[in-house]
């Protein structure tokens, strides 16, 4: 499979690792915002293992989970400043820096995960990752956060059930607009505040993939999950451009060579964990409901004209479902 895992600015015409040797051990630090049980954390541990092996122990990757390096937006800002070396973040904060990345957040754009992979690993994904070069970042890969579903303290089976529901969303204008159209009252909120806000009734619900719901123990404050699958949630693997260019070529090459295998592993873990964790959530008393998404789809897709995303790109993404 042809994984899209580097920008044109990151293409390196170098020999395979081992032709030279690093003068000292290189330490690479990667931060992310999810728990250690999330597939992205497991994928980063796999990347660290592969890079250490391929570099004969000369490169160590340290992984900092659960917002240890800051909230997601802070980590993205840190990439531009060079204070954060690498991060994997949801699309929410990214669109504030690269608005065209918001096309991936349009509701009901992808038919299934395989459709998303074809887009991310093909020319569309490569083109998008290349654009990070203009904002002092390096786009390395698009991983999987998962299909976003709605959770609340009551069943949500039709758009009418969302009327007046205070629903936490990411600070993402596409998500916010979609839920406004669906009749909810979207509340953009940093993730670190969500659990407490749900418990205190500041918000009524939220929307996230199953793995996020499970690894953050949201079953303690939410009783129902609606399998709306309204958005496929990408995880953007990014590096600070200034830091990336400061590393020896051997370091960059070792990371780039390991990324395809780590990407495949991360996506496989996402599918495995979603199935396992859905079963465990039911054991914990969470009601998980399948619904007819057609009414949600019809309303939410009306926001497409509210944004200035290139219609040709949207059509190319949709066409990829048929390949």
PDB file of C-alpha atoms in Angstrom:
ATOM      1  CA  UNK A   1       0.000   0.000   0.000  1.00  0.00           C
ATOM      2  CA  UNK A   2       1.251   3.444  -0.894  1.00  0.00           C
ATOM      3  CA  UNK A   3       1.114   5.368   2.371  1.00  0.00           C
ATOM      4  CA  UNK A   4       1.154   9.150   2.116  1.00  0.00           C
ATOM      5  CA  UNK A   5       3.582   9.936   4.872  1.00  0.00           C
ATOM      6  CA  UNK A   6       5.766  12.844   3.835  1.00  0.00           C
ATOM      7  CA  UNK A   7       5.604  16.200   2.165  1.00  0.00           C
ATOM      8  CA  UNK A   8       7.554  17.169  -0.899  1.00  0.00           C
ATOM      9  CA  UNK A   9       9.723  19.306   1.330  1.00  0.00           C
ATOM     10  CA  UNK A  10      10.570  16.198   3.345  1.00  0.00           C
ATOM     11  CA  UNK A  11      11.623  13.981   0.444  1.00  0.00           C
ATOM     12  CA  UNK A  12      15.232  13.129   1.091  1.00  0.00           C
ATOM     13  CA  UNK A  13      17.641  11.824  -1.510  1.00  0.00           C
ATOM     14  CA  UNK A  14      19.795   9.999   0.983  1.00  0.00           C
ATOM     15  CA  UNK A  15      21.310   6.581   1.297  1.00  0.00           C
ATOM     16  CA  UNK A  16      19.675   3.993   3.529  1.00  0.00           C
ATOM     17  CA  UNK A  17      20.327   4.248   7.229  1.00  0.00           C
ATOM     18  CA  UNK A  18      23.588   2.705   8.220  1.00  0.00           C
ATOM     19  CA  UNK A  19      25.749   4.216   5.520  1.00  0.00           C
ATOM     20  CA  UNK A  20      26.900   6.633   8.189  1.00  0.00           C
ATOM     21  CA  UNK A  21      26.675   6.753  11.939  1.00  0.00           C
ATOM     22  CA  UNK A  22      25.365   9.357  14.309  1.00  0.00           C
ATOM     23  CA  UNK A  23      28.002  10.823  16.581  1.00  0.00           C
ATOM     24  CA  UNK A  24      25.682  10.499  19.603  1.00  0.00           C
ATOM     25  CA  UNK A  25      22.259   9.179  20.473  1.00  0.00           C
ATOM     26  CA  UNK A  26      19.431  11.341  19.119  1.00  0.00           C
ATOM     27  CA  UNK A  27      16.299  11.738  21.202  1.00  0.00           C
ATOM     28  CA  UNK A  28      13.000  12.611  19.453  1.00  0.00           C
ATOM     29  CA  UNK A  29      10.015  13.757  21.541  1.00  0.00           C
ATOM     30  CA  UNK A  30       6.446  13.258  20.328  1.00  0.00           C
ATOM     31  CA  UNK A  31       3.387  14.547  22.187  1.00  0.00           C
ATOM     32  CA  UNK A  32      -0.270  13.704  21.684  1.00  0.00           C
ATOM     33  CA  UNK A  33      -3.581  14.325  23.403  1.00  0.00           C
ATOM     34  CA  UNK A  34      -5.061  10.856  23.910  1.00  0.00           C
ATOM     35  CA  UNK A  35      -4.756   8.171  26.575  1.00  0.00           C
ATOM     36  CA  UNK A  36      -2.198   5.364  26.525  1.00  0.00           C
ATOM     37  CA  UNK A  37      -4.855   2.855  25.465  1.00  0.00           C
ATOM     38  CA  UNK A  38      -5.621   4.746  22.252  1.00  0.00           C
ATOM     39  CA  UNK A  39      -4.371   3.300  18.933  1.00  0.00           C
ATOM     40  CA  UNK A  40      -2.371   6.458  18.245  1.00  0.00           C
ATOM     41  CA  UNK A  41      -0.304   5.964  21.396  1.00  0.00           C
ATOM     42  CA  UNK A  42       0.216   2.311  20.482  1.00  0.00           C
ATOM     43  CA  UNK A  43       1.182   3.346  16.939  1.00  0.00           C
ATOM     44  CA  UNK A  44       3.772   5.785  18.270  1.00  0.00           C
ATOM     45  CA  UNK A  45       5.245   3.085  20.500  1.00  0.00           C
ATOM     46  CA  UNK A  46       5.494   0.872  17.415  1.00  0.00           C
ATOM     47  CA  UNK A  47       7.200   3.712  15.528  1.00  0.00           C
ATOM     48  CA  UNK A  48       9.669   4.146  18.395  1.00  0.00           C
ATOM     49  CA  UNK A  49      10.422   0.429  18.343  1.00  0.00           C
ATOM     50  CA  UNK A  50      10.971   0.361  14.582  1.00  0.00           C
ATOM     51  CA  UNK A  51      13.170   3.464  14.540  1.00  0.00           C
ATOM     52  CA  UNK A  52      15.313   2.217  17.406  1.00  0.00           C
ATOM     53  CA  UNK A  53      15.760  -1.102  15.631  1.00  0.00           C
ATOM     54  CA  UNK A  54      16.548   0.441  12.240  1.00  0.00           C
ATOM     55  CA  UNK A  55      19.022   2.893  13.765  1.00  0.00           C
ATOM     56  CA  UNK A  56      20.821   0.252  15.812  1.00  0.00           C
ATOM     57  CA  UNK A  57      19.728   1.990  18.983  1.00  0.00           C
ATOM     58  CA  UNK A  58      21.062   5.405  17.998  1.00  0.00           C
ATOM     59  CA  UNK A  59      17.615   7.080  17.851  1.00  0.00           C
ATOM     60  CA  UNK A  60      15.231   7.053  20.797  1.00  0.00           C
ATOM     61  CA  UNK A  61      11.660   8.285  20.458  1.00  0.00           C
ATOM     62  CA  UNK A  62       9.970   9.408  23.679  1.00  0.00           C
ATOM     63  CA  UNK A  63       6.171   9.503  23.570  1.00  0.00           C
ATOM     64  CA  UNK A  64       4.260  11.926  25.824  1.00  0.00           C
ATOM     65  CA  UNK A  65       0.534  11.018  25.985  1.00  0.00           C
ATOM     66  CA  UNK A  66      -2.574  12.645  27.415  1.00  0.00           C
ATOM     67  CA  UNK A  67      -1.701  16.302  26.781  1.00  0.00           C
ATOM     68  CA  UNK A  68       1.562  16.201  28.770  1.00  0.00           C
ATOM     69  CA  UNK A  69       2.986  18.714  26.297  1.00  0.00           C
ATOM     70  CA  UNK A  70      -0.171  20.836  26.302  1.00  0.00           C
ATOM     71  CA  UNK A  71      -3.643  20.841  24.796  1.00  0.00           C
ATOM     72  CA  UNK A  72      -3.725  19.998  21.101  1.00  0.00           C
ATOM     73  CA  UNK A  73      -3.829  23.599  19.908  1.00  0.00           C
ATOM     74  CA  UNK A  74      -0.879  24.424  22.175  1.00  0.00           C
ATOM     75  CA  UNK A  75       1.117  21.568  20.712  1.00  0.00           C
ATOM     76  CA  UNK A  76       0.402  22.734  17.160  1.00  0.00           C
ATOM     77  CA  UNK A  77       1.480  26.254  18.113  1.00  0.00           C
ATOM     78  CA  UNK A  78       4.586  24.709  19.633  1.00  0.00           C
ATOM     79  CA  UNK A  79       5.440  23.129  16.289  1.00  0.00           C
ATOM     80  CA  UNK A  80       5.589  26.570  14.701  1.00  0.00           C
ATOM     81  CA  UNK A  81       7.695  27.922  17.546  1.00  0.00           C
ATOM     82  CA  UNK A  82       9.994  24.913  17.594  1.00  0.00           C
ATOM     83  CA  UNK A  83       9.197  24.223  21.256  1.00  0.00           C
ATOM     84  CA  UNK A  84       7.361  21.011  20.316  1.00  0.00           C
ATOM     85  CA  UNK A  85       9.217  18.613  18.022  1.00  0.00           C
ATOM     86  CA  UNK A  86       6.448  16.320  16.786  1.00  0.00           C
ATOM     87  CA  UNK A  87       2.804  15.689  17.572  1.00  0.00           C
ATOM     88  CA  UNK A  88      -0.217  13.691  16.475  1.00  0.00           C
ATOM     89  CA  UNK A  89      -3.427  15.697  16.869  1.00  0.00           C
ATOM     90  CA  UNK A  90      -7.042  15.639  15.789  1.00  0.00           C
ATOM     91  CA  UNK A  91      -8.149  17.881  12.971  1.00  0.00           C
ATOM     92  CA  UNK A  92      -9.854  20.335  15.346  1.00  0.00           C
ATOM     93  CA  UNK A  93      -6.925  22.638  16.053  1.00  0.00           C
ATOM     94  CA  UNK A  94      -5.293  22.029  12.682  1.00  0.00           C
ATOM     95  CA  UNK A  95      -7.959  23.859  10.681  1.00  0.00           C
ATOM     96  CA  UNK A  96      -7.154  27.042  12.581  1.00  0.00           C
ATOM     97  CA  UNK A  97      -3.693  26.935  11.028  1.00  0.00           C
ATOM     98  CA  UNK A  98      -4.475  25.267   7.691  1.00  0.00           C
ATOM     99  CA  UNK A  99      -8.142  25.958   6.830  1.00  0.00           C
ATOM    100  CA  UNK A 100      -8.129  23.755   3.733  1.00  0.00           C
ATOM    101  CA  UNK A 101      -7.561  20.726   5.978  1.00  0.00           C
ATOM    102  CA  UNK A 102     -11.156  21.240   7.129  1.00  0.00           C
ATOM    103  CA  UNK A 103     -12.409  19.524   3.987  1.00  0.00           C
ATOM    104  CA  UNK A 104     -11.712  16.216   5.748  1.00  0.00           C
ATOM    105  CA  UNK A 105     -14.204  17.212   8.464  1.00  0.00           C
ATOM    106  CA  UNK A 106     -17.202  17.626   6.195  1.00  0.00           C
ATOM    107  CA  UNK A 107     -19.986  15.390   7.516  1.00  0.00           C
ATOM    108  CA  UNK A 108     -20.696  12.104   5.765  1.00  0.00           C
ATOM    109  CA  UNK A 109     -17.894  12.676   3.251  1.00  0.00           C
ATOM    110  CA  UNK A 110     -16.339   9.217   3.562  1.00  0.00           C
ATOM    111  CA  UNK A 111     -18.195   5.975   2.956  1.00  0.00           C
ATOM    112  CA  UNK A 112     -15.953   3.785   5.138  1.00  0.00           C
ATOM    113  CA  UNK A 113     -12.412   3.558   6.491  1.00  0.00           C
ATOM    114  CA  UNK A 114     -11.035   2.032   3.305  1.00  0.00           C
ATOM    115  CA  UNK A 115     -12.353   5.026   1.371  1.00  0.00           C
ATOM    116  CA  UNK A 116     -10.575   7.356   3.815  1.00  0.00           C
ATOM    117  CA  UNK A 117      -7.316   5.410   3.487  1.00  0.00           C
ATOM    118  CA  UNK A 118      -7.410   5.696  -0.300  1.00  0.00           C
ATOM    119  CA  UNK A 119      -7.772   9.462   0.020  1.00  0.00           C
ATOM    120  CA  UNK A 120      -5.079   9.894   2.685  1.00  0.00           C
ATOM    121  CA  UNK A 121      -2.565   7.603   0.977  1.00  0.00           C
ATOM    122  CA  UNK A 122      -3.177   8.941  -2.512  1.00  0.00           C
ATOM    123  CA  UNK A 123      -2.538  12.226  -4.259  1.00  0.00           C
ATOM    124  CA  UNK A 124      -5.167  14.126  -2.272  1.00  0.00           C
ATOM    125  CA  UNK A 125      -3.507  13.233   1.008  1.00  0.00           C
ATOM    126  CA  UNK A 126      -0.045  13.975  -0.339  1.00  0.00           C
ATOM    127  CA  UNK A 127      -1.159  17.379  -1.613  1.00  0.00           C
ATOM    128  CA  UNK A 128      -2.680  18.248   1.738  1.00  0.00           C
ATOM    129  CA  UNK A 129       0.382  17.191   3.734  1.00  0.00           C
ATOM    130  CA  UNK A 130       2.613  19.241   1.470  1.00  0.00           C
ATOM    131  CA  UNK A 131       0.687  22.413   2.402  1.00  0.00           C
ATOM    132  CA  UNK A 132       1.948  22.243   5.995  1.00  0.00           C
ATOM    133  CA  UNK A 133       5.342  23.330   4.716  1.00  0.00           C
ATOM    134  CA  UNK A 134       3.993  26.865   4.234  1.00  0.00           C
ATOM    135  CA  UNK A 135       3.054  27.180   7.923  1.00  0.00           C
ATOM    136  CA  UNK A 136       6.363  25.993   9.373  1.00  0.00           C
ATOM    137  CA  UNK A 137       5.342  22.375   9.839  1.00  0.00           C
ATOM    138  CA  UNK A 138       6.036  19.078   8.122  1.00  0.00           C
ATOM    139  CA  UNK A 139       3.036  16.874   7.334  1.00  0.00           C
ATOM    140  CA  UNK A 140       4.151  13.284   7.782  1.00  0.00           C
ATOM    141  CA  UNK A 141       1.079  11.061   7.851  1.00  0.00           C
ATOM    142  CA  UNK A 142      -2.657  10.901   8.413  1.00  0.00           C
ATOM    143  CA  UNK A 143      -3.556   8.361  11.046  1.00  0.00           C
ATOM    144  CA  UNK A 144      -6.951   7.243  12.320  1.00  0.00           C
ATOM    145  CA  UNK A 145      -8.739   8.721  15.301  1.00  0.00           C
ATOM    146  CA  UNK A 146     -11.916   6.906  14.294  1.00  0.00           C
ATOM    147  CA  UNK A 147     -15.509   7.471  13.304  1.00  0.00           C
ATOM    148  CA  UNK A 148     -17.126  10.127  15.434  1.00  0.00           C
ATOM    149  CA  UNK A 149     -20.380   9.203  17.183  1.00  0.00           C
ATOM    150  CA  UNK A 150     -22.738  11.161  19.433  1.00  0.00           C
ATOM    151  CA  UNK A 151     -23.035  10.388  23.142  1.00  0.00           C
ATOM    152  CA  UNK A 152     -25.508  11.845  25.617  1.00  0.00           C
ATOM    153  CA  UNK A 153     -27.551  11.050  28.698  1.00  0.00           C
ATOM    154  CA  UNK A 154     -30.492  10.043  26.541  1.00  0.00           C
ATOM    155  CA  UNK A 155     -30.937   8.226  23.212  1.00  0.00           C
ATOM    156  CA  UNK A 156     -30.337  10.339  20.091  1.00  0.00           C
ATOM    157  CA  UNK A 157     -32.148   8.578  17.266  1.00  0.00           C
ATOM    158  CA  UNK A 158     -33.308  11.490  15.074  1.00  0.00           C
ATOM    159  CA  UNK A 159     -32.114  15.047  14.489  1.00  0.00           C
ATOM    160  CA  UNK A 160     -35.092  16.235  16.560  1.00  0.00           C
ATOM    161  CA  UNK A 161     -33.527  14.566  19.603  1.00  0.00           C
ATOM    162  CA  UNK A 162     -30.613  17.017  19.342  1.00  0.00           C
ATOM    163  CA  UNK A 163     -32.805  20.088  19.789  1.00  0.00           C
ATOM    164  CA  UNK A 164     -31.299  22.209  22.534  1.00  0.00           C
ATOM    165  CA  UNK A 165     -28.698  19.605  23.497  1.00  0.00           C
ATOM    166  CA  UNK A 166     -25.510  21.295  24.699  1.00  0.00           C
ATOM    167  CA  UNK A 167     -23.033  19.213  22.736  1.00  0.00           C
ATOM    168  CA  UNK A 168     -19.288  19.572  23.176  1.00  0.00           C
ATOM    169  CA  UNK A 169     -17.447  19.817  19.886  1.00  0.00           C
ATOM    170  CA  UNK A 170     -13.853  20.470  18.988  1.00  0.00           C
ATOM    171  CA  UNK A 171     -12.899  24.052  18.206  1.00  0.00           C
ATOM    172  CA  UNK A 172     -13.609  23.247  14.581  1.00  0.00           C
ATOM    173  CA  UNK A 173     -15.871  25.522  12.514  1.00  0.00           C
ATOM    174  CA  UNK A 174     -17.044  22.672  10.271  1.00  0.00           C
ATOM    175  CA  UNK A 175     -18.186  20.535  13.203  1.00  0.00           C
ATOM    176  CA  UNK A 176     -19.796  23.506  14.931  1.00  0.00           C
ATOM    177  CA  UNK A 177     -21.763  24.517  11.843  1.00  0.00           C
ATOM    178  CA  UNK A 178     -22.942  20.956  11.196  1.00  0.00           C
ATOM    179  CA  UNK A 179     -24.373  20.567  14.687  1.00  0.00           C
ATOM    180  CA  UNK A 180     -25.995  23.978  14.537  1.00  0.00           C
ATOM    181  CA  UNK A 181     -27.809  22.804  11.407  1.00  0.00           C
ATOM    182  CA  UNK A 182     -28.835  19.607  13.208  1.00  0.00           C
ATOM    183  CA  UNK A 183     -30.446  21.670  15.957  1.00  0.00           C
ATOM    184  CA  UNK A 184     -27.953  21.108  18.761  1.00  0.00           C
ATOM    185  CA  UNK A 185     -26.245  23.840  20.762  1.00  0.00           C
ATOM    186  CA  UNK A 186     -22.558  23.139  20.054  1.00  0.00           C
ATOM    187  CA  UNK A 187     -20.116  24.114  22.785  1.00  0.00           C
ATOM    188  CA  UNK A 188     -16.482  24.223  21.582  1.00  0.00           C
ATOM    189  CA  UNK A 189     -14.336  23.132  24.497  1.00  0.00           C
ATOM    190  CA  UNK A 190     -10.785  21.946  25.157  1.00  0.00           C
ATOM    191  CA  UNK A 191     -10.739  18.216  25.793  1.00  0.00           C
ATOM    192  CA  UNK A 192      -9.294  18.501  29.283  1.00  0.00           C
ATOM    193  CA  UNK A 193     -12.526  20.142  30.479  1.00  0.00           C
ATOM    194  CA  UNK A 194     -14.995  17.662  28.982  1.00  0.00           C
ATOM    195  CA  UNK A 195     -15.289  14.899  31.597  1.00  0.00           C
ATOM    196  CA  UNK A 196     -15.894  17.326  34.459  1.00  0.00           C
ATOM    197  CA  UNK A 197     -18.301  19.419  32.380  1.00  0.00           C
ATOM    198  CA  UNK A 198     -20.338  16.332  31.515  1.00  0.00           C
ATOM    199  CA  UNK A 199     -20.431  15.256  35.142  1.00  0.00           C
ATOM    200  CA  UNK A 200     -21.544  18.694  36.321  1.00  0.00           C
ATOM    201  CA  UNK A 201     -24.146  19.131  33.578  1.00  0.00           C
ATOM    202  CA  UNK A 202     -22.390  22.091  31.973  1.00  0.00           C
ATOM    203  CA  UNK A 203     -22.797  20.147  28.732  1.00  0.00           C
ATOM    204  CA  UNK A 204     -25.230  17.341  27.878  1.00  0.00           C
ATOM    205  CA  UNK A 205     -23.197  15.310  25.448  1.00  0.00           C
ATOM    206  CA  UNK A 206     -20.199  15.093  23.169  1.00  0.00           C
ATOM    207  CA  UNK A 207     -19.142  13.442  19.923  1.00  0.00           C
ATOM    208  CA  UNK A 208     -16.049  11.300  19.504  1.00  0.00           C
ATOM    209  CA  UNK A 209     -14.827   7.900  18.354  1.00  0.00           C
ATOM    210  CA  UNK A 210     -15.490   4.852  20.536  1.00  0.00           C
ATOM    211  CA  UNK A 211     -11.816   4.635  21.519  1.00  0.00           C
ATOM    212  CA  UNK A 212     -11.883   8.173  22.935  1.00  0.00           C
ATOM    213  CA  UNK A 213     -15.129   7.478  24.804  1.00  0.00           C
ATOM    214  CA  UNK A 214     -13.735   4.281  26.301  1.00  0.00           C
ATOM    215  CA  UNK A 215     -10.185   5.334  27.181  1.00  0.00           C
ATOM    216  CA  UNK A 216     -11.528   8.431  28.962  1.00  0.00           C
ATOM    217  CA  UNK A 217     -14.128   6.468  30.971  1.00  0.00           C
ATOM    218  CA  UNK A 218     -16.978   8.583  29.659  1.00  0.00           C
ATOM    219  CA  UNK A 219     -19.428   5.782  30.519  1.00  0.00           C
ATOM    220  CA  UNK A 220     -19.299   7.203  34.051  1.00  0.00           C
ATOM    221  CA  UNK A 221     -21.042  10.378  32.859  1.00  0.00           C
ATOM    222  CA  UNK A 222     -22.833   9.302  29.648  1.00  0.00           C
ATOM    223  CA  UNK A 223     -25.380   6.515  29.214  1.00  0.00           C
ATOM    224  CA  UNK A 224     -26.034   6.413  25.469  1.00  0.00           C
ATOM    225  CA  UNK A 225     -23.964   6.293  22.288  1.00  0.00           C
ATOM    226  CA  UNK A 226     -25.561   6.816  18.898  1.00  0.00           C
ATOM    227  CA  UNK A 227     -23.577   5.267  16.044  1.00  0.00           C
ATOM    228  CA  UNK A 228     -23.989   8.295  13.826  1.00  0.00           C
ATOM    229  CA  UNK A 229     -20.591   8.020  12.134  1.00  0.00           C
ATOM    230  CA  UNK A 230     -21.114  11.608  11.061  1.00  0.00           C
ATOM    231  CA  UNK A 231     -17.413  12.384  10.561  1.00  0.00           C
ATOM    232  CA  UNK A 232     -14.329  10.277  10.008  1.00  0.00           C
ATOM    233  CA  UNK A 233     -11.770  11.594  12.483  1.00  0.00           C
ATOM    234  CA  UNK A 234      -8.205  11.819  11.164  1.00  0.00           C
ATOM    235  CA  UNK A 235      -5.151  12.150  13.367  1.00  0.00           C
ATOM    236  CA  UNK A 236      -2.554  14.414  11.777  1.00  0.00           C
ATOM    237  CA  UNK A 237       1.074  13.400  12.321  1.00  0.00           C
ATOM    238  CA  UNK A 238       3.088  16.626  12.191  1.00  0.00           C
ATOM    239  CA  UNK A 239       6.613  17.823  12.893  1.00  0.00           C
ATOM    240  CA  UNK A 240       8.090  21.233  13.550  1.00  0.00           C
ATOM    241  CA  UNK A 241       9.728  22.330  10.316  1.00  0.00           C
ATOM    242  CA  UNK A 242      12.633  24.031  12.086  1.00  0.00           C
ATOM    243  CA  UNK A 243      13.298  21.003  14.289  1.00  0.00           C
ATOM    244  CA  UNK A 244      12.868  18.516  11.446  1.00  0.00           C
ATOM    245  CA  UNK A 245      15.383  20.348   9.283  1.00  0.00           C
ATOM    246  CA  UNK A 246      17.838  20.537  12.191  1.00  0.00           C
ATOM    247  CA  UNK A 247      18.009  16.779  12.572  1.00  0.00           C
ATOM    248  CA  UNK A 248      20.661  14.763  10.691  1.00  0.00           C
ATOM    249  CA  UNK A 249      19.452  13.129   7.509  1.00  0.00           C
ATOM    250  CA  UNK A 250      19.845   9.720   9.130  1.00  0.00           C
ATOM    251  CA  UNK A 251      17.271  10.617  11.756  1.00  0.00           C
ATOM    252  CA  UNK A 252      14.727  11.874   9.251  1.00  0.00           C
ATOM    253  CA  UNK A 253      15.274   8.901   7.003  1.00  0.00           C
ATOM    254  CA  UNK A 254      14.842   6.400   9.825  1.00  0.00           C
ATOM    255  CA  UNK A 255      11.497   7.978  10.762  1.00  0.00           C
ATOM    256  CA  UNK A 256      10.270   8.129   7.166  1.00  0.00           C
ATOM    257  CA  UNK A 257      11.204   4.509   6.504  1.00  0.00           C
ATOM    258  CA  UNK A 258       9.376   3.306   9.614  1.00  0.00           C
ATOM    259  CA  UNK A 259       6.212   5.367   9.065  1.00  0.00           C
ATOM    260  CA  UNK A 260       4.390   3.091   6.577  1.00  0.00           C
ATOM    261  CA  UNK A 261       4.584   0.089   8.900  1.00  0.00           C
ATOM    262  CA  UNK A 262       3.634   2.179  11.933  1.00  0.00           C
ATOM    263  CA  UNK A 263       0.701   3.683   9.996  1.00  0.00           C
ATOM    264  CA  UNK A 264      -0.643   0.256   9.025  1.00  0.00           C
ATOM    265  CA  UNK A 265      -0.243  -0.927  12.617  1.00  0.00           C
ATOM    266  CA  UNK A 266      -2.038   2.114  14.038  1.00  0.00           C
ATOM    267  CA  UNK A 267      -5.009   1.697  11.725  1.00  0.00           C
ATOM    268  CA  UNK A 268      -5.289  -2.037  12.460  1.00  0.00           C
ATOM    269  CA  UNK A 269      -5.199  -1.321  16.196  1.00  0.00           C
ATOM    270  CA  UNK A 270      -7.960   1.252  15.728  1.00  0.00           C
ATOM    271  CA  UNK A 271     -10.286  -1.330  14.190  1.00  0.00           C
ATOM    272  CA  UNK A 272      -9.406  -3.989  16.769  1.00  0.00           C
ATOM    273  CA  UNK A 273      -9.835  -1.717  19.773  1.00  0.00           C
ATOM    274  CA  UNK A 274     -13.117  -0.225  18.576  1.00  0.00           C
ATOM    275  CA  UNK A 275     -14.670  -3.695  18.395  1.00  0.00           C
ATOM    276  CA  UNK A 276     -13.290  -4.771  21.776  1.00  0.00           C
ATOM    277  CA  UNK A 277     -14.153  -1.540  23.541  1.00  0.00           C
ATOM    278  CA  UNK A 278     -17.697  -1.411  22.180  1.00  0.00           C
ATOM    279  CA  UNK A 279     -18.326  -4.769  23.838  1.00  0.00           C
ATOM    280  CA  UNK A 280     -16.796  -3.575  27.111  1.00  0.00           C
ATOM    281  CA  UNK A 281     -18.887  -0.407  27.085  1.00  0.00           C
ATOM    282  CA  UNK A 282     -22.052  -2.476  26.787  1.00  0.00           C
ATOM    283  CA  UNK A 283     -20.847  -4.515  29.758  1.00  0.00           C
ATOM    284  CA  UNK A 284     -20.567  -1.229  31.661  1.00  0.00           C
ATOM    285  CA  UNK A 285     -24.195  -0.429  30.935  1.00  0.00           C
ATOM    286  CA  UNK A 286     -23.795   1.923  27.969  1.00  0.00           C
ATOM    287  CA  UNK A 287     -26.557   1.627  25.383  1.00  0.00           C
ATOM    288  CA  UNK A 288     -25.075   1.682  21.870  1.00  0.00           C
ATOM    289  CA  UNK A 289     -27.696   2.276  19.176  1.00  0.00           C
ATOM    290  CA  UNK A 290     -27.543   1.886  15.418  1.00  0.00           C
ATOM    291  CA  UNK A 291     -29.733   4.388  13.624  1.00  0.00           C
ATOM    292  CA  UNK A 292     -30.885   5.437  10.200  1.00  0.00           C
ATOM    293  CA  UNK A 293     -28.362   8.168   9.411  1.00  0.00           C
ATOM    294  CA  UNK A 294     -30.177   9.395   6.295  1.00  0.00           C
ATOM    295  CA  UNK A 295     -32.018  12.276   8.077  1.00  0.00           C
ATOM    296  CA  UNK A 296     -28.756  13.398   9.725  1.00  0.00           C
ATOM    297  CA  UNK A 297     -26.923  13.102   6.421  1.00  0.00           C
ATOM    298  CA  UNK A 298     -29.473  15.180   4.520  1.00  0.00           C
ATOM    299  CA  UNK A 299     -29.370  18.055   7.009  1.00  0.00           C
ATOM    300  CA  UNK A 300     -25.642  18.032   7.727  1.00  0.00           C
ATOM    301  CA  UNK A 301     -24.587  17.974   4.089  1.00  0.00           C
ATOM    302  CA  UNK A 302     -26.359  21.291   3.570  1.00  0.00           C
ATOM    303  CA  UNK A 303     -23.348  22.978   5.212  1.00  0.00           C
ATOM    304  CA  UNK A 304     -21.069  22.118   2.270  1.00  0.00           C
ATOM    305  CA  UNK A 305     -22.032  25.373   0.556  1.00  0.00           C
ATOM    306  CA  UNK A 306     -21.251  27.353   3.729  1.00  0.00           C
ATOM    307  CA  UNK A 307     -17.517  26.846   3.243  1.00  0.00           C
ATOM    308  CA  UNK A 308     -15.091  27.685   0.464  1.00  0.00           C
ATOM    309  CA  UNK A 309     -13.505  24.269   0.038  1.00  0.00           C
ATOM    310  CA  UNK A 310     -12.565  23.504  -3.543  1.00  0.00           C
ATOM    311  CA  UNK A 311     -15.528  21.619  -5.077  1.00  0.00           C
ATOM    312  CA  UNK A 312     -13.107  19.709  -7.299  1.00  0.00           C
ATOM    313  CA  UNK A 313     -11.329  18.331  -4.232  1.00  0.00           C
ATOM    314  CA  UNK A 314     -14.629  17.234  -2.717  1.00  0.00           C
ATOM    315  CA  UNK A 315     -15.542  15.451  -5.937  1.00  0.00           C
ATOM    316  CA  UNK A 316     -12.133  13.742  -6.055  1.00  0.00           C
ATOM    317  CA  UNK A 317     -12.642  12.532  -2.511  1.00  0.00           C
ATOM    318  CA  UNK A 318     -16.080  11.181  -3.304  1.00  0.00           C
ATOM    319  CA  UNK A 319     -14.820   9.547  -6.470  1.00  0.00           C
ATOM    320  CA  UNK A 320     -12.195   7.667  -4.474  1.00  0.00           C
ATOM    321  CA  UNK A 321     -14.992   5.642  -2.872  1.00  0.00           C
ATOM    322  CA  UNK A 322     -15.573   3.922  -6.200  1.00  0.00           C
ATOM    323  CA  UNK A 323     -11.944   2.931  -6.849  1.00  0.00           C
TER     324      UNK A 323
END
